[in-house]
Coordinates of C-alpha atoms and ligand atoms in Angstrom, one line a residue:
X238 CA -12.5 10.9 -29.1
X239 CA -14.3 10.9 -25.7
X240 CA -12.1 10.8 -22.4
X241 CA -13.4 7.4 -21.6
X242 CA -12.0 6.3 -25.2
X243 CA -9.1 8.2 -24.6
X244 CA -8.4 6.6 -21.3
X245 CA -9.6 2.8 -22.1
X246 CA -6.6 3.2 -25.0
X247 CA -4.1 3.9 -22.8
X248 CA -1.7 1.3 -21.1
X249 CA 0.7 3.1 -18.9
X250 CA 3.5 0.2 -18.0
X251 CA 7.0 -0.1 -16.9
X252 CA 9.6 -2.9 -18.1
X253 CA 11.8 -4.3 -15.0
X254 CA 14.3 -6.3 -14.9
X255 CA 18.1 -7.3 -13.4
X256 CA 21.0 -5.4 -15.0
X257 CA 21.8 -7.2 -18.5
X258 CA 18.4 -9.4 -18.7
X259 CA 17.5 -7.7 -22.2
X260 CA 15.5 -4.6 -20.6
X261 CA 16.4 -2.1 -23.5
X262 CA 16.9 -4.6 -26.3
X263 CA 12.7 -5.3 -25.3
X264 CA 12.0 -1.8 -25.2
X265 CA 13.7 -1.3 -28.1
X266 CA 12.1 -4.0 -30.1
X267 CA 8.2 -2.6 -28.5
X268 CA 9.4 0.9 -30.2
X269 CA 9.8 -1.2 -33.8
X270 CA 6.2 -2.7 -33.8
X271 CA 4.9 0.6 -32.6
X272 CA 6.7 2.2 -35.3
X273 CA 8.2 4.1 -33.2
X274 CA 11.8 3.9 -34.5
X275 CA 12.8 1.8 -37.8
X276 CA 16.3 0.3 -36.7
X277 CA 16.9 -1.7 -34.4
X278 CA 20.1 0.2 -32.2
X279 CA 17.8 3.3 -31.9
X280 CA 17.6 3.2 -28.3
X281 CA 20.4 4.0 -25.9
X282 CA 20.8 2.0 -23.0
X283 CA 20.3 4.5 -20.0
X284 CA 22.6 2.0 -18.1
X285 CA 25.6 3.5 -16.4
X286 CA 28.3 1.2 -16.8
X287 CA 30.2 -0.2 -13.9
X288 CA 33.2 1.1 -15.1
X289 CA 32.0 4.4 -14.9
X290 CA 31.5 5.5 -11.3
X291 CA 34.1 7.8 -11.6
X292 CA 33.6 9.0 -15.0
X293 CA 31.5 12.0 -14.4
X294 CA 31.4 13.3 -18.1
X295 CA 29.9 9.4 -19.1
X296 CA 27.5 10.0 -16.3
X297 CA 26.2 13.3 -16.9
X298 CA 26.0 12.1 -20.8
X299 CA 23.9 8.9 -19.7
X300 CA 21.9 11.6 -17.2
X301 CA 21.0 13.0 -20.5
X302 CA 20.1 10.0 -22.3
X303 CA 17.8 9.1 -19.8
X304 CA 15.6 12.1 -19.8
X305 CA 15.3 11.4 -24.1
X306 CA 14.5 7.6 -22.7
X307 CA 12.2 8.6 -19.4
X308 CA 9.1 8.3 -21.2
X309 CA 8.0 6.7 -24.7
X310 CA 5.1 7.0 -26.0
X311 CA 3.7 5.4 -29.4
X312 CA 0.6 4.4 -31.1
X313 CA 0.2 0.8 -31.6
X314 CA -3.1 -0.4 -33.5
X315 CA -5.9 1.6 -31.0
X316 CA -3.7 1.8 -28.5
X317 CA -1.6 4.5 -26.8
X318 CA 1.3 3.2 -25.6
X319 CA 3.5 4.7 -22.9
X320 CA 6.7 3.3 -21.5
X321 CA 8.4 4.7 -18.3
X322 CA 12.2 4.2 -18.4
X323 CA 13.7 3.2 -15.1
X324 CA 17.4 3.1 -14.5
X325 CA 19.0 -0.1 -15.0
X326 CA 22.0 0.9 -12.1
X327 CA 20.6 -0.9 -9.0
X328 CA 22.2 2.6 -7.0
X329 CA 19.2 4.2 -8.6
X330 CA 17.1 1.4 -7.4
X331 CA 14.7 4.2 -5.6
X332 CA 13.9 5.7 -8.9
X333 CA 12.4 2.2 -9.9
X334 CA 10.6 2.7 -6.8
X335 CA 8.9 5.8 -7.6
X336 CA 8.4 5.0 -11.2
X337 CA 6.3 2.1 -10.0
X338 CA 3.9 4.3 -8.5
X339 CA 3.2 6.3 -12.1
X340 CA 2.2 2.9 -13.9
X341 CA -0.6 0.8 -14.0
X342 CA 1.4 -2.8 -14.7
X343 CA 4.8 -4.0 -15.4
X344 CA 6.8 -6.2 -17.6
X345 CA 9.5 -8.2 -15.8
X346 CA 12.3 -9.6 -17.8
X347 CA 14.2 -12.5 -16.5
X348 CA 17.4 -14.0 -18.2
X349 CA 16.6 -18.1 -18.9
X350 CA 20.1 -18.5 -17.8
X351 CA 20.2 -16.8 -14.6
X352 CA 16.5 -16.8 -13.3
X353 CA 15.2 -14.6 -10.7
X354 CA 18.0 -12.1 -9.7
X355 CA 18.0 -10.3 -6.4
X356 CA 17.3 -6.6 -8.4
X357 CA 14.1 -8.4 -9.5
X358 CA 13.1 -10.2 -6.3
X359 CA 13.1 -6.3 -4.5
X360 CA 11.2 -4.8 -7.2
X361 CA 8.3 -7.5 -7.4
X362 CA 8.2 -6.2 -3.8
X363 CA 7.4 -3.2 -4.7
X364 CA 4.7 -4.4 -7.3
X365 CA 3.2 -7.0 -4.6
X366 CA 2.7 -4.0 -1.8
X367 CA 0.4 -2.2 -4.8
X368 CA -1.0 -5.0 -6.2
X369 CA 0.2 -4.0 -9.8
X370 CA -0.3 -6.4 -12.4
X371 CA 2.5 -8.2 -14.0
X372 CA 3.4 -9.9 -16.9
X373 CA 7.1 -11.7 -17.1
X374 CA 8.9 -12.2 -20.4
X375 CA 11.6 -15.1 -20.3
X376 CA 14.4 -13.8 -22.1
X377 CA 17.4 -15.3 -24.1
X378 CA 15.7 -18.9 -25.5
X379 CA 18.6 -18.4 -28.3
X380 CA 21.4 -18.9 -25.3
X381 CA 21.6 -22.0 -23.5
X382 CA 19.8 -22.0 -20.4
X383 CA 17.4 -23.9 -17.2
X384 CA 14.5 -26.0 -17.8
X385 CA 11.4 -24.2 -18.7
X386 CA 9.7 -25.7 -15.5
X387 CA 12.5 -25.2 -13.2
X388 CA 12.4 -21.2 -14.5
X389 CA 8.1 -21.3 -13.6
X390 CA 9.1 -23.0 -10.3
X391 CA 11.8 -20.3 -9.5
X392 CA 9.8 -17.7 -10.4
X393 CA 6.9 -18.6 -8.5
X394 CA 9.0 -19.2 -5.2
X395 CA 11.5 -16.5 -5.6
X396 CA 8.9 -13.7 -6.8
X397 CA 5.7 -15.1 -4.5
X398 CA 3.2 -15.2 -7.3
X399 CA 1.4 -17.9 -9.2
X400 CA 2.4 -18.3 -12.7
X401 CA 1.1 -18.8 -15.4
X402 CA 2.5 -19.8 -19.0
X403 CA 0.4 -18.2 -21.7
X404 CA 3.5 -19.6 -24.4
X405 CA 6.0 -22.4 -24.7
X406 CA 9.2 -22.8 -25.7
X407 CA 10.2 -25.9 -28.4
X408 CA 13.9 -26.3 -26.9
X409 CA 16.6 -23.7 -26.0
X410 CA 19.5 -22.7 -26.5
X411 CA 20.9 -24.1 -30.2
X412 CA 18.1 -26.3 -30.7
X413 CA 15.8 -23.8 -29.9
X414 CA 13.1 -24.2 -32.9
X415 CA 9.9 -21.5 -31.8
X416 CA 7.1 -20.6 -29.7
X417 CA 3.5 -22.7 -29.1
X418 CA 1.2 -19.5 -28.1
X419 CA -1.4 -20.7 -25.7
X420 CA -3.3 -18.0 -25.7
X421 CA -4.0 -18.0 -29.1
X422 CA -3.1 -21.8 -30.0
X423 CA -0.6 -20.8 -32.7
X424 CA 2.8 -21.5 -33.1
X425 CA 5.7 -19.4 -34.1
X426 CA 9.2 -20.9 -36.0
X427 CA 12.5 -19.7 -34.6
X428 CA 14.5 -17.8 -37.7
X429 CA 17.8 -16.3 -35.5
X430 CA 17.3 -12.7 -37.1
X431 CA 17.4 -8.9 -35.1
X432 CA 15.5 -7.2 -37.5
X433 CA 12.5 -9.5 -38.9
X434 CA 9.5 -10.8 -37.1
X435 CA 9.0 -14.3 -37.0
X436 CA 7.3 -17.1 -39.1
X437 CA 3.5 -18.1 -38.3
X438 CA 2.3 -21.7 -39.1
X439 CA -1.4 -21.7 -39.0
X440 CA -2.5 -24.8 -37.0
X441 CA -5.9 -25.4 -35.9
X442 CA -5.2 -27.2 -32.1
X443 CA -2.2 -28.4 -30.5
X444 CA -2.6 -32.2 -32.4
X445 CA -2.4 -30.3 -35.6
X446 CA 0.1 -32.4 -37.6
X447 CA 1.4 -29.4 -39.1
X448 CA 2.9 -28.9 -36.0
X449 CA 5.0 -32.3 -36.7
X450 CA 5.8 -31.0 -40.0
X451 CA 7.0 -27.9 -38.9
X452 CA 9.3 -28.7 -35.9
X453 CA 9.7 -32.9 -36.5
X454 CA 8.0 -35.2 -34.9
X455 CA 9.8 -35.7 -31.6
X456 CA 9.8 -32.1 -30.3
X457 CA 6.2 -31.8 -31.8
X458 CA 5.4 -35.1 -28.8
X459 CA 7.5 -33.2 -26.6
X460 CA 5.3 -29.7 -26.8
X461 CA 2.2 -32.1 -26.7
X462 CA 3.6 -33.8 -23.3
X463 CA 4.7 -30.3 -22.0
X464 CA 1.7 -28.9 -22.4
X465 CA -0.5 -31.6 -21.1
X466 CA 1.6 -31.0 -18.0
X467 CA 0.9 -27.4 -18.1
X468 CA -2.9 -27.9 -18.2
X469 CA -2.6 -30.0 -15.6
X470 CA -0.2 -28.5 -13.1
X471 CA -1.5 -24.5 -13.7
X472 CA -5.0 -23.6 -13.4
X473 CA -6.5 -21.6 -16.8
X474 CA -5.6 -18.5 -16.9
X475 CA -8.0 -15.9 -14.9
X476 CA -7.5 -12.2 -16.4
X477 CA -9.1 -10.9 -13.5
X478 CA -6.7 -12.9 -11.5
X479 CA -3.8 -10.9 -13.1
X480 CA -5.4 -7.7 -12.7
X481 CA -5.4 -8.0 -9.1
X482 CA -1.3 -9.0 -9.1
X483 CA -2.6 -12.5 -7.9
X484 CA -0.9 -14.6 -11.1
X485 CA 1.9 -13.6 -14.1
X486 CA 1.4 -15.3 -17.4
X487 CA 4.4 -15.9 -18.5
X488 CA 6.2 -15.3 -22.3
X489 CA 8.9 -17.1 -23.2
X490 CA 11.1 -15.4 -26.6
X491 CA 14.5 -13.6 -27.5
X492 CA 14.3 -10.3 -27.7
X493 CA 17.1 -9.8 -29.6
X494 CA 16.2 -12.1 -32.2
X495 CA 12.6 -10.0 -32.2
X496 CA 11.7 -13.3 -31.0
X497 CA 8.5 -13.7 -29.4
X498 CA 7.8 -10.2 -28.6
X499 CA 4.6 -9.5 -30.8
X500 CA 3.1 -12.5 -29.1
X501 CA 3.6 -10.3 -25.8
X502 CA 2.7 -7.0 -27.0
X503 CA -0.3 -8.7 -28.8
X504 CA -1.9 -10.4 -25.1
X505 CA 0.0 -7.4 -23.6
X506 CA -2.8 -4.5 -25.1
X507 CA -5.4 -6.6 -24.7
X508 CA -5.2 -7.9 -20.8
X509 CA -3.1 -5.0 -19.3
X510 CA -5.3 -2.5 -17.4
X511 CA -6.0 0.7 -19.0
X512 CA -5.3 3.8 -16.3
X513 CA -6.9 2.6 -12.9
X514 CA -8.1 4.7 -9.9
X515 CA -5.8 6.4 -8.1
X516 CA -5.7 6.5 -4.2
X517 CA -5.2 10.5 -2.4
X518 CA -5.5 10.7 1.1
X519 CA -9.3 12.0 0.8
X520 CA -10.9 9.9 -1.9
X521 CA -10.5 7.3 -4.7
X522 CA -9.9 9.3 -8.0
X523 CA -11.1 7.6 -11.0
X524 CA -9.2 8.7 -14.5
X525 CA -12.7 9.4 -16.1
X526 CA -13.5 12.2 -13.4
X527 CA -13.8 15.6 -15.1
X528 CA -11.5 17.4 -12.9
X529 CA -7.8 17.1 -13.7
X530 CA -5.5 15.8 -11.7
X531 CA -1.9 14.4 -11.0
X532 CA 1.2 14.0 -9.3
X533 CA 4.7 14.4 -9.9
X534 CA 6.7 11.1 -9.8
X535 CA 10.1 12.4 -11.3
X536 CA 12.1 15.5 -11.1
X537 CA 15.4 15.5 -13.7
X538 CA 18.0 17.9 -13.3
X539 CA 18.7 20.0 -16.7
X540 CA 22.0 18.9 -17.7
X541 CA 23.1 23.1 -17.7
X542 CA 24.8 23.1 -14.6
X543 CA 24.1 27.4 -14.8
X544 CA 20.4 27.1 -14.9
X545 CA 19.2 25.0 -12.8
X546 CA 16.0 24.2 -14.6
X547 CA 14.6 20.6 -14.3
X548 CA 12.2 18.7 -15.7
X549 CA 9.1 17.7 -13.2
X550 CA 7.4 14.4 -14.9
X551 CA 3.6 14.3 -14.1
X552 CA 1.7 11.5 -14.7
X553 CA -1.8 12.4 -15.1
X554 CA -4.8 10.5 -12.6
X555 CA -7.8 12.0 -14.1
X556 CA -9.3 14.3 -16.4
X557 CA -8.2 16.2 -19.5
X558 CA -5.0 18.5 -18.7
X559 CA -4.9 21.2 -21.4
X560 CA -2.0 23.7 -21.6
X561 CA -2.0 27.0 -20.0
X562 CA -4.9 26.3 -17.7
X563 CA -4.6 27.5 -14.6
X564 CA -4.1 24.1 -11.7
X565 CA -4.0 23.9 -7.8
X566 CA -0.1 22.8 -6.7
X567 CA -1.3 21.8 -3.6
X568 CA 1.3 21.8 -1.5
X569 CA 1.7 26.3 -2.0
X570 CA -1.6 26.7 -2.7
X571 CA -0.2 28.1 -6.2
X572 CA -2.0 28.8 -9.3
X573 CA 0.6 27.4 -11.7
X574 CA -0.3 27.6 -15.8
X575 CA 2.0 25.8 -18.0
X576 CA 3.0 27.4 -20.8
X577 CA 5.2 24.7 -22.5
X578 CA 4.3 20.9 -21.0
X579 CA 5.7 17.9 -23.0
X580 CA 4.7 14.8 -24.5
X581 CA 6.9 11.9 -24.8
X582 CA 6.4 10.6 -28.6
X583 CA 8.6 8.0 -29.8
X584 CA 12.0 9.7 -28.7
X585 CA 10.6 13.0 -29.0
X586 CA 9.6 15.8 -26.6
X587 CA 7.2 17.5 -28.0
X588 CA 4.9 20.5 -27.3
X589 CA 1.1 19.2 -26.0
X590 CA -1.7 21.0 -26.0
X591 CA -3.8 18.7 -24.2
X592 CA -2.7 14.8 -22.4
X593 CA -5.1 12.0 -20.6
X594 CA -5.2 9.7 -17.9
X595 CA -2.0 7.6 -18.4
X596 CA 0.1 9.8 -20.0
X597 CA 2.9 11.5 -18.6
X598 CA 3.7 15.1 -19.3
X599 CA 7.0 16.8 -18.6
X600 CA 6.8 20.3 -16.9
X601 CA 10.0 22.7 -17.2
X602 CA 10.4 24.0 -13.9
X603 CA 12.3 25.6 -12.0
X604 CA 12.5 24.5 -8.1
X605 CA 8.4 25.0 -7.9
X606 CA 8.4 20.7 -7.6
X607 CA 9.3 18.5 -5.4
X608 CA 8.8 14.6 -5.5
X609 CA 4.9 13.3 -4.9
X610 CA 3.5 17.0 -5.2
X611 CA 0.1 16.7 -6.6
X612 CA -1.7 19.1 -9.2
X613 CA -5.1 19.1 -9.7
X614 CA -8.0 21.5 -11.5
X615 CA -9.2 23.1 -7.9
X616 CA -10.0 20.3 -5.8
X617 CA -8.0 19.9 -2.3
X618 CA -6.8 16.3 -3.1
X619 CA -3.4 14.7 -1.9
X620 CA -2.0 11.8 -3.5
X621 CA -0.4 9.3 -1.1
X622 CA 3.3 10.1 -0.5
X623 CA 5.3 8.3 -2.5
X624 CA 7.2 5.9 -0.8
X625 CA 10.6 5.8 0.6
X626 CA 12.5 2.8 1.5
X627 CA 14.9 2.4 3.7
X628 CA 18.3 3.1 1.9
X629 CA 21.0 0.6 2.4
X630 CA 24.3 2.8 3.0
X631 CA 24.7 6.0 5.5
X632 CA 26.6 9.1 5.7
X633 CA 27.1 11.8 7.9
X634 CA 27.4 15.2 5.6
X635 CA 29.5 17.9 6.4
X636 CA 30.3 21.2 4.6
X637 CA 33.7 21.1 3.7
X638 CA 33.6 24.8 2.7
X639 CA 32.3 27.3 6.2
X640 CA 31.7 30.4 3.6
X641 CA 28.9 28.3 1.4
X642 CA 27.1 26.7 4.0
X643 CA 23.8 28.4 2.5
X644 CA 24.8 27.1 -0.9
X645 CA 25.3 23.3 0.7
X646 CA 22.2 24.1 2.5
X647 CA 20.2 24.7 -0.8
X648 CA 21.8 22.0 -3.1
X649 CA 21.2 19.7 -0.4
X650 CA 17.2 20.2 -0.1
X651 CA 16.7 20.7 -3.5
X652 CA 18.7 17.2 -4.9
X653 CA 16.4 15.9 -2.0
X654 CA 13.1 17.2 -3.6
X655 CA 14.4 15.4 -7.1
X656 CA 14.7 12.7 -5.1
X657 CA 18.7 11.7 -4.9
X658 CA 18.4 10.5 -1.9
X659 CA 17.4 10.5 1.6
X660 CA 17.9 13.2 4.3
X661 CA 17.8 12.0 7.8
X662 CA 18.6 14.9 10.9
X663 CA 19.5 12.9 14.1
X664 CA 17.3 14.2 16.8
X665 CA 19.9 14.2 19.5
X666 CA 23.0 16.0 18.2
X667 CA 21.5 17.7 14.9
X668 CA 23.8 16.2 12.3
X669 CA 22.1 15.3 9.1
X670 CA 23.0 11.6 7.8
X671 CA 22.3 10.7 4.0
X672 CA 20.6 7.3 3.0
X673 CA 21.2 6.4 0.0
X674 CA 21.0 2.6 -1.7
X675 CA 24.6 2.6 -3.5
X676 CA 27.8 4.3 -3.4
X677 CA 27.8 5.9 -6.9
X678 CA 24.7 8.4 -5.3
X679 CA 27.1 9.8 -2.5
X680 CA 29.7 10.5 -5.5
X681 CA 26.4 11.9 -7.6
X682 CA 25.9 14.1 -4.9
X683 CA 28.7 15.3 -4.0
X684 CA 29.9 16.5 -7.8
X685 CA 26.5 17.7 -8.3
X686 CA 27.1 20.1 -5.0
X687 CA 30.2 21.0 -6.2
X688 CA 28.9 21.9 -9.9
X689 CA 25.5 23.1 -9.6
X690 CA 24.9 24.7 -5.7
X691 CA 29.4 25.8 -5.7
X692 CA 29.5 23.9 -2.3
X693 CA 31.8 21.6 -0.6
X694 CA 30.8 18.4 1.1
X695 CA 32.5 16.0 3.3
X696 CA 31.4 12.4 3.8
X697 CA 31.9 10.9 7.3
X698 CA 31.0 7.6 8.2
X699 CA 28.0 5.8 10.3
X700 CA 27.7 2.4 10.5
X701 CA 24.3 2.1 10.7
X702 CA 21.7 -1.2 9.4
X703 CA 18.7 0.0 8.8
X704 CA 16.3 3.4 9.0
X705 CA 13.0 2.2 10.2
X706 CA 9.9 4.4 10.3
X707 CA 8.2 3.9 13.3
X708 CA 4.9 4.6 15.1
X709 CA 2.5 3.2 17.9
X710 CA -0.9 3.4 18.9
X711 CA 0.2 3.9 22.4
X712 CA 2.2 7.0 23.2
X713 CA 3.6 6.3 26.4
X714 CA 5.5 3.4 24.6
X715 CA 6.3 5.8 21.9
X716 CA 7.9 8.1 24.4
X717 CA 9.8 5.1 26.5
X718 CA 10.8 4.2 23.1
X719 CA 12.2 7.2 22.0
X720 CA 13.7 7.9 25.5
X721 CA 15.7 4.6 25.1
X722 CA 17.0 5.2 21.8
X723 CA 17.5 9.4 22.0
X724 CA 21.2 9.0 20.4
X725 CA 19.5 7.0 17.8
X726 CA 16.6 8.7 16.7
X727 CA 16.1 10.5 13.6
X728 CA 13.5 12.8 11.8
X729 CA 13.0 12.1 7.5
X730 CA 12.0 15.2 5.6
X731 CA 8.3 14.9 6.4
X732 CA 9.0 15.3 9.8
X733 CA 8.3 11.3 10.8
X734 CA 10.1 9.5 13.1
X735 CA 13.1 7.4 12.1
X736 CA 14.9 5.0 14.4
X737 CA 18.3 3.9 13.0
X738 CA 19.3 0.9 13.8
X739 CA 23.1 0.0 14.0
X740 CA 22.5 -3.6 13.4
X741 CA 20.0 -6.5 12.6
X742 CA 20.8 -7.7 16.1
X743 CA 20.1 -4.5 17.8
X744 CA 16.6 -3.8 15.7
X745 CA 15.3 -7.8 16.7
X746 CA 16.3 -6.7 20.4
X747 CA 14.2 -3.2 19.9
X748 CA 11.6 -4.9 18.5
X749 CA 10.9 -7.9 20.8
X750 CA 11.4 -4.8 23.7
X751 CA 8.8 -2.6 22.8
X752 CA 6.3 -4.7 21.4
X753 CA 3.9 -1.9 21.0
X754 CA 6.0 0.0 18.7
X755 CA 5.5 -0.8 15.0
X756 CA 8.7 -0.7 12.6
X757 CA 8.4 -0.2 9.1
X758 CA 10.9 -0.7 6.5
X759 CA 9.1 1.7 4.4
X760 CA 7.7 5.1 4.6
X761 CA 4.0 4.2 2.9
X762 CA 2.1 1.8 5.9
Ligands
G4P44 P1 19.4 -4.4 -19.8 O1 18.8 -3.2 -20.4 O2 18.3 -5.3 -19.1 O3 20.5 -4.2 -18.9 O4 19.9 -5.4 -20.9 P2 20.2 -5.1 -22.5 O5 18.9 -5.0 -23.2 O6 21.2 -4.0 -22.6 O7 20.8 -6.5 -22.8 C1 22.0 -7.0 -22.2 C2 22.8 -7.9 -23.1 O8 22.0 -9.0 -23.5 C3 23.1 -7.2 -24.5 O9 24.3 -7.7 -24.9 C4 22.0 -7.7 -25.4 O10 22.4 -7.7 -26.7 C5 21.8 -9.1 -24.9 N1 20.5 -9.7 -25.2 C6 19.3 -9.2 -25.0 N2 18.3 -10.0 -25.4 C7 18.9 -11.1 -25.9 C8 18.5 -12.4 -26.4 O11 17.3 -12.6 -26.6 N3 19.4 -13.3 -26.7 C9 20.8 -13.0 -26.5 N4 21.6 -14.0 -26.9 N5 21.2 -11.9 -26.0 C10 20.3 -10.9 -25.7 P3 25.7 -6.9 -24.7 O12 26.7 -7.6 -25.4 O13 25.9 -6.6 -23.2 O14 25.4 -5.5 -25.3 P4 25.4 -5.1 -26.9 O15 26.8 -4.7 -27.1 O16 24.9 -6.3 -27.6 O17 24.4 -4.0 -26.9

């Protein structure tokens, strides 16, 4: 097969969704039409439970489940499949983050019950700021639930995009009888079973009687009226509309009833993009380029606490990357070869010789990587940083143990490269603060300290709001700024400023002082 046929097979996608909306029970179910497992219960949740946050063996076990669950990868009719795990704990929420910048659409579930949860609302945001092309899958028809309509209007307020339903649910809840596809005019019986794929009744149009026959006549009027409605409140559905993250169609099914979910795989391969262009800070890269390249989106920690090997997850941008060829790590200037890369088949890590555009490889490495490092076949290219947001809870660190201050010193900048969390040094007094967006990461860091670098930290606290990156066309105002705020400045990693702001009061009043400064909530503007 010819890259171009490699690449136009290829739909590289994450699945998003609010702890508990059916996230892994759709993956799972994906996996069983790819024939990618045979059971249904194959896949692990890489959720850690609530109760665990101080159960470091369960964490460390679901640490490892993860890595098995990062990436799957299957064949489905022509298509190549891959689908990137994100963490369903909302403290990993900047993992999502970065994950979003390896695919080229997502799947958002949504709960009928509950609607748009705030988890989903702050990763939409993400998609919106990249323009990456979304399809949502209402989940749960089998539970009792909201109004169809009411669940469009919510999602269309709450997530600021148009919808658009491409299928349509005959009741909910007990009475809930099947699907009416719109996009291919068919309709689907409900048959409550996890393991079997629904029933098909041929029908010709939506005035089909076979439609009464199947479902009785007064739902069959009700479908009729709905979906008058629907042609008449939503405009037809524009593919190129959803390519450009303008509108979501929108599936309606239970997952884990199999319900509904071949309808959404079946539109799914054939609207979703296949790999698109990438953006580095000299050029558009196109996937059919001849050169390689890629970036690493994902670093995971070996779960040996005495070699600290990790995994660095690449997701390849363009060309053909063979193993053992010699690429460019940019940011050394390194000739690296890779003797043993790995695909991500099914649930399996195997050996590749070769991988495309789309795929994701998985390089064993051992501190060479750091988060957003991009590979390529010679060129100088740099792949936009990826970005950081700013994290939601702050901590002063302190070593807790004077005679491994060089051990704290390491763990610290290397859990920072995977990508932990976020290391601020205040520019007045020199004391490094950690951002991170929940609790459970502070305790993450700490044992990991502890167990894989033998140091002691201490946590103190900061009552801070907000990290905002900042920057001005003007540097007198910069300066004046910076004066101002000295006790409150900070520099990130990259060496960027950082004002901290101590409250939502204090940053209005900064910003409505220096009008020239710009504050960003994230590091990518
Ligand atoms: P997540 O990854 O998004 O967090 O959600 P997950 O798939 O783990 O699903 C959360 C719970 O919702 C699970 O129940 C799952 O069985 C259930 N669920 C998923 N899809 C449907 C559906 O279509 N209908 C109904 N009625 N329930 C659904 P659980 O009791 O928390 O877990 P388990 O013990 O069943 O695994």
């Amino acid at each position: 097969m010819s890259l171009n046929e490699e690449i136009a097979r290829r739909r590289t996608f994450a699945i998003i969704s609010h702890p508990d909306a059916g996230k892994t029970t759709l993956t799972e179910k994906l996996l069983l039409f790819g024939g990618a497992i045979h059971v249904a219960g194959a896949v692990k949740s890489n959720k850690i439970k609530k109760t665990a946050t101080s159960d470091w063996m369960e964490i460390e076990k679901q640490r490892g489940i993860s890595v098995a669950t990062s990436v799957m990868g299957f064949n489905y009719g022509d298509y190549k499949i891959n689908i990137l795990d994100t963490p369903g704990h909302q403290d990993f929420a900047e993992d999502t983050y970065r994950t979003l910048t390896a695919v080229d659409s997502v799947i958002i579930v949504v709960d009928v019950a509950k609607g748009v949860e705030r988890q989903t609302r702050k990763l939409m945001e993400v998609c919106r700021m990249r323009n990456t092309p979304v399809i949502i899958f209402v989940n749960k028809l089998d539970r009792e639930g909201r109004d169809p309509f009411d669940i469009l209007d919510e999602l269309e307020s709450e997530l600021k995009i148009k919808v658009r339903p491409l299928s349509w649910p005959i009741n909910i809840g007990e009475k809930f009888k099947g699907v009416y596809n719109i996009f291919e005019h068919s309709l689907d019986l409900f048959t409550p079973d996890k393991q079997r794929v629904s029933e098909r009744v041929e029908i010709d149009s939506v005035d089909d009687p076979r439609i009464d026959e199947a479902v009785g006549e007064t739902d069959a009027a009700k479908l009729r009226e709905d979906l008058e409605l629907i042609e008449g409140v939503y405009p037809d559905f524009d593919v190129n509309e959803y390519l450009e993250g303008q509108v979501a169609p929108v599936f309606f099914g239970s997952a884990l009833n199999t319900f509904g979910v071949k309808e959404l795989l079946d539109c799914f391969v054939k609207i979703a993009p296949a790999p698109r262009p990438t953006q580095s800070e000299e050029r558009l890269i196109e996937p059919q380029e001849e050169g390689f390249s890629g970036f690493v989106f994902k670093i995971h920690a070996n779960m040996d606490p005495n070699h600290r090997s990790c995994i660095a997850f690449v997701k390849i941008c363009s060309g053909k990357f063979e193993r053992n060829a010699p690429y460019k790590h940019m940011r050394t200037g390194k000739t690296l070869k890779f003797a043993a890369p790995t695909a991500f088949m099914a649930q399996k890590k195997n050996v590749v010789d070769e991988a495309y555009p789309g795929d994701i490889v998985g390089i064993p490495d051992t501190g060479n990587f750091k988060i957003g490092d991009t590979l390529t076949s010679g060129e100088n290219l740099h792949f936009k940083g990826l970005p950081s947001f700013s994290p939601e809870m702050f901590k002063y660190i302190e070593n807790a143990d004077p005679m491994k201050s060089k051990q704290l010193d390491k763990g610290v900048q290397q859990l920072m490269d995977e990508g932990v969390a976020q290391l601020f040094t205040n520019q007045f007094n020199g004391r490094r603060i950690i951002g991170t967006v929940g609790q459970l990461q502070f305790e993450v860091i700490q044992y990991r300290l502890e167990h894989e670098y033998g140091a002691q930290c201490r946590w103190e606290p900061i009552s801070l709001y907000k990290a905002c990156w900042i920057e001005s066309d003007d540097v007198e105002a910069l300066a004046a700024f910076k004066k101002r705020k000295f006790q409150f400045m900070a520099t990130d990693r990259e060496g960027r400023d950082v004002f901290l702001a101590d409250s939502n009061y204090v940053l209005q009043m900064a910003q409505s002082d220096f009008p020239k400064i710009r504050f960003h909530f994230t590091s990518e503007f």
